[in-house]
Short mmCIF file of C-alpha atoms and ligand atoms in Angstrom, two decimals:
data_model
loop_
_atom_site.label_atom_id
_atom_site.label_comp_id
_atom_site.label_asym_id
_atom_site.label_seq_id
_atom_site.Cartn_x
_atom_site.Cartn_y
_atom_site.Cartn_z
CA MET G 15 -65.29 126.88 -54.25
CA SER G 16 -62.58 128.05 -56.18
CA ARG G 17 -62.70 126.75 -59.84
CA PRO G 18 -58.80 125.74 -60.60
CA ALA G 19 -56.92 127.75 -62.74
CA ILE G 20 -56.46 127.18 -66.49
CA THR G 21 -53.53 129.28 -69.28
CA ILE G 22 -55.42 130.98 -71.99
CA ASN G 23 -52.90 131.30 -75.01
CA LEU G 24 -53.58 133.72 -77.58
CA PRO G 25 -52.88 131.95 -80.71
CA GLU G 26 -49.59 133.14 -83.27
CA PHE G 27 -52.43 134.14 -86.14
CA ARG G 28 -51.10 135.34 -89.38
CA ILE G 29 -52.56 136.87 -91.41
CA LEU G 30 -52.13 137.01 -95.83
CA SER G 31 -54.38 138.24 -98.71
CA ASP G 32 -55.39 135.92 -100.60
CA VAL G 33 -56.18 131.70 -100.57
CA ALA G 34 -53.04 131.24 -102.12
CA SER G 35 -50.78 132.45 -99.82
CA VAL G 36 -51.94 130.59 -97.34
CA ALA G 37 -51.78 127.80 -99.15
CA GLN G 38 -48.37 128.24 -99.49
CA ALA G 39 -47.23 129.23 -95.79
CA VAL G 40 -49.51 126.57 -94.33
CA ALA G 41 -47.38 124.04 -96.64
CA ASP G 42 -44.32 125.54 -96.30
CA HIS G 43 -44.30 125.78 -92.63
CA VAL G 44 -45.33 121.40 -92.66
CA VAL G 45 -42.63 121.36 -94.97
CA SER G 46 -40.40 122.68 -92.17
CA ALA G 47 -41.28 120.49 -89.34
CA LEU G 48 -41.09 117.75 -91.97
CA CYS G 49 -37.52 118.88 -92.05
CA VAL G 50 -35.95 118.78 -88.38
CA LYS G 51 -37.93 115.19 -87.92
CA PRO G 52 -38.69 113.57 -90.95
CA SER G 53 -40.80 110.74 -89.18
CA LEU G 54 -43.23 113.85 -88.15
CA THR G 55 -46.92 112.08 -87.15
CA LEU G 56 -48.90 114.78 -88.59
CA GLY G 57 -52.94 114.66 -87.88
CA LEU G 58 -54.10 116.00 -91.16
CA ALA G 59 -57.83 118.14 -91.79
CA THR G 60 -60.00 117.25 -95.13
CA GLY G 61 -62.19 120.45 -96.85
CA LYS G 62 -61.83 122.30 -99.36
CA THR G 63 -58.87 124.91 -97.28
CA PHE G 64 -57.14 122.15 -96.72
CA VAL G 65 -57.76 121.22 -101.28
CA PRO G 66 -54.70 124.47 -102.21
CA VAL G 67 -52.67 122.77 -99.39
CA TYR G 68 -52.97 120.11 -100.16
CA ALA G 69 -51.16 120.80 -103.80
CA ARG G 70 -48.71 122.54 -102.70
CA LEU G 71 -47.05 120.02 -100.86
CA VAL G 72 -47.78 117.77 -103.81
CA GLN G 73 -45.59 119.99 -105.68
CA LYS G 74 -42.81 119.73 -102.79
CA TYR G 75 -43.04 115.95 -103.21
CA ARG G 76 -42.68 116.75 -106.75
CA GLN G 77 -39.61 119.46 -106.56
CA ASP G 78 -37.19 116.21 -103.87
CA GLY G 79 -39.44 112.83 -103.83
CA MET G 80 -39.04 112.64 -100.21
CA LEU G 81 -41.90 114.27 -98.33
CA LEU G 82 -43.23 112.36 -96.36
CA ALA G 83 -41.21 109.23 -97.19
CA LYS G 84 -40.61 108.38 -93.60
CA ALA G 85 -43.53 110.55 -91.58
CA VAL G 86 -47.51 109.00 -90.47
CA THR G 87 -51.19 110.02 -90.38
CA PHE G 88 -53.57 110.36 -88.70
CA ASN G 89 -56.76 111.90 -90.15
CA LEU G 90 -59.09 113.25 -87.92
CA ASP G 91 -62.06 112.37 -89.25
CA GLU G 92 -64.49 110.43 -91.58
CA TYR G 93 -68.01 109.95 -92.03
CA VAL G 94 -69.83 107.12 -91.29
CA GLY G 95 -71.53 104.49 -93.23
CA ILE G 96 -69.77 105.68 -96.11
CA ALA G 97 -67.74 102.90 -98.12
CA ALA G 98 -64.25 103.54 -98.67
CA GLU G 99 -63.96 104.83 -102.86
CA HIS G 100 -67.74 106.77 -102.14
CA PRO G 101 -67.21 110.13 -103.97
CA ALA G 102 -67.27 111.89 -100.61
CA SER G 103 -65.84 109.68 -98.59
CA TYR G 104 -62.94 111.37 -96.49
CA ARG G 105 -60.51 108.43 -97.74
CA THR G 106 -61.46 109.61 -101.13
CA TYR G 107 -60.29 112.54 -100.43
CA MET G 108 -57.34 112.11 -98.66
CA ARG G 109 -56.18 109.56 -101.69
CA THR G 110 -57.17 112.10 -103.95
CA HIS G 111 -55.29 114.87 -102.87
CA LEU G 112 -52.53 113.66 -100.94
CA PHE G 113 -51.63 109.74 -100.32
CA GLU G 114 -51.98 108.90 -103.52
CA PRO G 115 -49.72 111.80 -105.34
CA VAL G 116 -46.68 111.83 -102.68
CA GLY G 117 -47.16 107.74 -102.33
CA LEU G 118 -48.06 107.15 -98.67
CA PRO G 119 -48.82 103.48 -98.79
CA PRO G 120 -51.99 102.48 -96.14
CA ASP G 121 -49.72 101.27 -93.18
CA GLN G 122 -48.78 104.97 -92.67
CA THR G 123 -52.49 106.17 -92.84
CA PHE G 124 -54.81 106.56 -89.98
CA LEU G 125 -58.40 107.12 -90.56
CA PRO G 126 -60.96 107.38 -87.36
CA GLY G 127 -63.82 105.16 -88.42
CA VAL G 128 -63.50 102.87 -90.81
CA GLU G 129 -63.56 99.17 -88.70
CA GLN G 130 -66.77 98.12 -88.43
CA GLU G 131 -67.20 97.86 -84.80
CA ILE G 132 -65.99 101.62 -84.60
CA GLU G 133 -66.15 101.88 -80.45
CA GLN G 134 -62.96 98.84 -81.30
CA GLY G 135 -61.23 101.03 -84.02
CA CYS G 136 -61.61 104.48 -82.06
CA THR G 137 -60.02 102.75 -78.79
CA ALA G 138 -57.46 101.34 -81.41
CA PHE G 139 -56.63 104.66 -83.56
CA GLU G 140 -55.82 106.46 -79.90
CA ASP G 141 -54.33 103.00 -79.40
CA GLU G 142 -52.07 103.46 -82.71
CA ILE G 143 -51.38 107.67 -81.34
CA ARG G 144 -50.32 107.28 -78.11
CA GLN G 145 -47.27 104.13 -79.96
CA ARG G 146 -46.27 106.22 -82.35
CA ARG G 147 -45.61 108.59 -78.85
CA GLY G 148 -48.73 111.27 -79.83
CA ILE G 149 -49.06 113.73 -82.50
CA ASP G 150 -46.53 115.96 -83.41
CA LEU G 151 -48.21 118.80 -86.35
CA GLN G 152 -52.10 118.70 -85.69
CA LEU G 153 -53.60 120.32 -88.71
CA LEU G 154 -57.39 122.18 -88.16
CA GLY G 155 -59.75 123.51 -90.35
CA ILE G 156 -63.39 125.54 -89.14
CA GLY G 157 -66.70 124.65 -89.53
CA ARG G 158 -68.72 127.76 -89.72
CA ASN G 159 -70.37 126.42 -86.27
CA GLY G 160 -66.72 126.32 -84.87
CA HIS G 161 -66.14 122.92 -84.73
CA ILE G 162 -63.19 121.02 -84.91
CA GLY G 163 -63.18 117.82 -86.66
CA PHE G 164 -66.43 116.60 -86.86
CA ASN G 165 -66.33 117.97 -82.79
CA GLU G 166 -69.58 119.41 -83.10
CA PRO G 167 -70.62 122.31 -80.11
CA GLY G 168 -71.44 121.19 -76.91
CA SER G 169 -68.69 117.95 -77.03
CA PRO G 170 -66.46 118.00 -73.96
CA PHE G 171 -63.05 119.35 -74.22
CA ASP G 172 -61.60 116.31 -72.63
CA SER G 173 -63.20 114.01 -75.54
CA ARG G 174 -61.46 111.61 -77.16
CA THR G 175 -62.25 109.85 -80.20
CA ARG G 176 -65.38 108.54 -80.92
CA GLU G 177 -68.39 107.86 -82.82
CA VAL G 178 -70.59 112.08 -83.66
CA ARG G 179 -74.38 113.15 -84.23
CA LEU G 180 -73.68 115.70 -86.46
CA ALA G 181 -75.22 119.61 -86.37
CA PRO G 182 -77.96 120.54 -88.71
CA SER G 183 -75.90 123.56 -89.78
CA THR G 184 -73.26 120.97 -90.59
CA LEU G 185 -75.35 118.41 -92.89
CA GLU G 186 -76.40 121.48 -94.75
CA ALA G 187 -73.16 122.51 -95.45
CA ASN G 188 -71.32 119.02 -96.24
CA ILE G 189 -74.09 118.19 -99.06
CA ARG G 190 -72.43 119.47 -101.41
CA ASP G 191 -70.36 116.57 -101.33
CA PHE G 192 -72.63 114.38 -102.19
CA PRO G 193 -74.81 115.54 -105.42
CA ASP G 194 -77.31 114.23 -106.79
CA GLY G 195 -79.98 114.03 -103.62
CA GLU G 196 -77.93 111.44 -101.67
CA VAL G 197 -78.02 113.20 -97.57
CA VAL G 198 -75.54 113.26 -95.81
CA PRO G 199 -74.32 110.54 -93.42
CA PRO G 200 -76.07 111.38 -90.53
CA SER G 201 -73.45 110.89 -87.65
CA ALA G 202 -68.99 110.32 -88.82
CA VAL G 203 -65.78 109.13 -86.02
CA THR G 204 -63.73 112.12 -84.50
CA MET G 205 -60.73 112.11 -83.01
CA GLY G 206 -61.83 114.29 -79.90
CA ILE G 207 -60.67 117.95 -79.41
CA GLY G 208 -58.86 116.27 -75.77
CA THR G 209 -56.66 113.77 -78.76
CA ILE G 210 -56.60 117.20 -80.59
CA LEU G 211 -55.29 118.84 -78.25
CA ASP G 212 -52.36 115.84 -77.05
CA ALA G 213 -50.42 117.30 -80.39
CA ARG G 214 -47.70 118.53 -79.84
CA GLU G 215 -48.07 121.56 -82.18
CA ILE G 216 -51.03 122.83 -84.45
CA ILE G 217 -51.67 124.61 -87.19
CA MET G 218 -55.62 126.28 -87.60
CA VAL G 219 -56.49 127.35 -91.14
CA ALA G 220 -59.56 129.49 -92.16
CA THR G 221 -60.21 131.35 -95.25
CA GLY G 222 -63.45 132.43 -96.30
CA GLN G 223 -66.02 135.10 -95.46
CA ALA G 224 -68.14 132.27 -94.21
CA LYS G 225 -65.68 131.58 -91.12
CA ALA G 226 -64.80 135.18 -90.24
CA GLU G 227 -67.50 134.80 -87.31
CA ALA G 228 -66.47 131.07 -85.88
CA VAL G 229 -62.85 132.40 -86.20
CA ALA G 230 -63.16 135.94 -83.87
CA ARG G 231 -65.27 133.38 -81.78
CA ALA G 232 -62.36 131.13 -80.86
CA PHE G 233 -60.70 133.92 -80.14
CA GLU G 234 -62.11 136.02 -78.77
CA THR G 235 -64.63 134.82 -76.64
CA SER G 236 -63.00 132.90 -73.17
CA PRO G 237 -63.59 129.10 -74.59
CA ASP G 238 -66.31 127.89 -74.05
CA LEU G 239 -69.03 124.90 -75.19
CA VAL G 240 -70.75 126.80 -78.04
CA CYS G 241 -67.12 127.20 -80.51
CA PRO G 242 -65.51 124.03 -80.48
CA ALA G 243 -62.40 125.82 -81.54
CA SER G 244 -62.21 128.05 -79.27
CA ALA G 245 -60.74 124.66 -76.91
CA LEU G 246 -57.16 125.88 -78.83
CA GLN G 247 -57.04 128.52 -76.47
CA LEU G 248 -55.63 125.69 -73.41
CA HIS G 249 -52.78 125.30 -75.55
CA PRO G 250 -49.70 126.61 -76.26
CA ARG G 251 -48.57 126.17 -79.45
CA VAL G 252 -51.63 127.58 -82.09
CA THR G 253 -50.80 129.74 -84.88
CA VAL G 254 -53.81 130.04 -87.02
CA TYR G 255 -52.90 130.89 -90.72
CA CYS G 256 -56.69 132.80 -92.56
CA ASP G 257 -57.29 134.88 -95.95
CA GLU G 258 -58.40 138.76 -94.68
CA ALA G 259 -61.91 137.41 -95.51
CA ALA G 260 -61.72 135.19 -92.38
CA ALA G 261 -59.21 137.33 -90.02
CA GLY G 262 -62.14 140.35 -91.28
CA LEU G 263 -63.93 140.29 -87.24
CA LEU G 264 -60.79 140.05 -85.48
CA THR G 265 -59.94 143.02 -83.26
CA SER G 266 -56.81 144.92 -83.98
CA ALA G 267 -55.06 143.56 -80.89
CA ALA G 268 -55.39 139.46 -82.35
CA CYS G 269 -54.87 140.50 -85.23
CA ALA G 270 -51.38 143.03 -83.97
CA PHE G 271 -49.99 138.93 -83.93
CA SER G 272 -50.61 139.18 -87.82
CA ALA G 273 -47.56 138.08 -89.92
C1 GLP H 238 -65.89 119.55 -91.87
C2 GLP H 238 -64.49 118.73 -91.68
C3 GLP H 238 -63.73 119.00 -90.97
C4 GLP H 238 -63.06 120.94 -91.93
C5 GLP H 238 -64.59 121.35 -92.02
C6 GLP H 238 -63.87 122.35 -93.85
O1 GLP H 238 -67.27 118.84 -91.47
N1 GLP H 238 -65.60 117.50 -90.57
O2 GLP H 238 -62.34 118.86 -90.36
O3 GLP H 238 -62.29 121.32 -91.28
O4 GLP H 238 -65.60 120.69 -92.05
O5 GLP H 238 -65.05 122.53 -93.45
P1 GLP H 238 -64.11 123.35 -95.68
O6 GLP H 238 -62.84 123.33 -95.33
O7 GLP H 238 -64.65 122.00 -96.55
O8 GLP H 238 -64.64 124.20 -94.91
#
């Protein structure tokens, strides 16, 4: 029996010289989307990659004061079992790097997995996205093992928001956020890959040589569950922003699309 046809899309690559240029270009992209639609539903990512991006959005807010005033945000993921106030929680990260500096009130920001009843919380999170008519623009980082959000290798491409176990390599990579001998929570709640692919537009950001292998695997091999980010080839509107180090293993064919 023949398989149903799937459409593979090459993203638009923007390869820039360094982290600062990538952060500025991504922030400009978000600001342009907000100019077109001030009530944008914006999907947000965390991690080191996005710290300079949010810093530039905050800078922009300080210049014109209106940025994000009408926007609603949905974060990709959060650890299970740590308090909102924990320094490594993604609620603390978002409050510190974006929500408080731009004055985004809590009723405009949603993070998954923050309720006591995780399953109900996941359903409520998906319902909230649906009620807002879906995510307009989703920001994504990429893990060294190719994860997006906390969708680890093996995650189904049609998965929805749910609790997941973190891969050993993710626990190892994220230990830097849990100093003083604390252990990284073994599980998290993440938007599913299906939830991510429902967004109307997606921006992926990767910086640093440590991401080069994951970036190449995501876009230069056929979509495969072993590399969750390769699911982005099934989406028609993806822009990948990389610095030269993260783009280092892309072939010239892919780089032909760079800015
Ligand atoms: C974390 C997050 C991801 C993030 C990725 C990369 O584990 N769950 O959403 O994209 O890993 O993080 P960093 O930017 O710190 O490399």
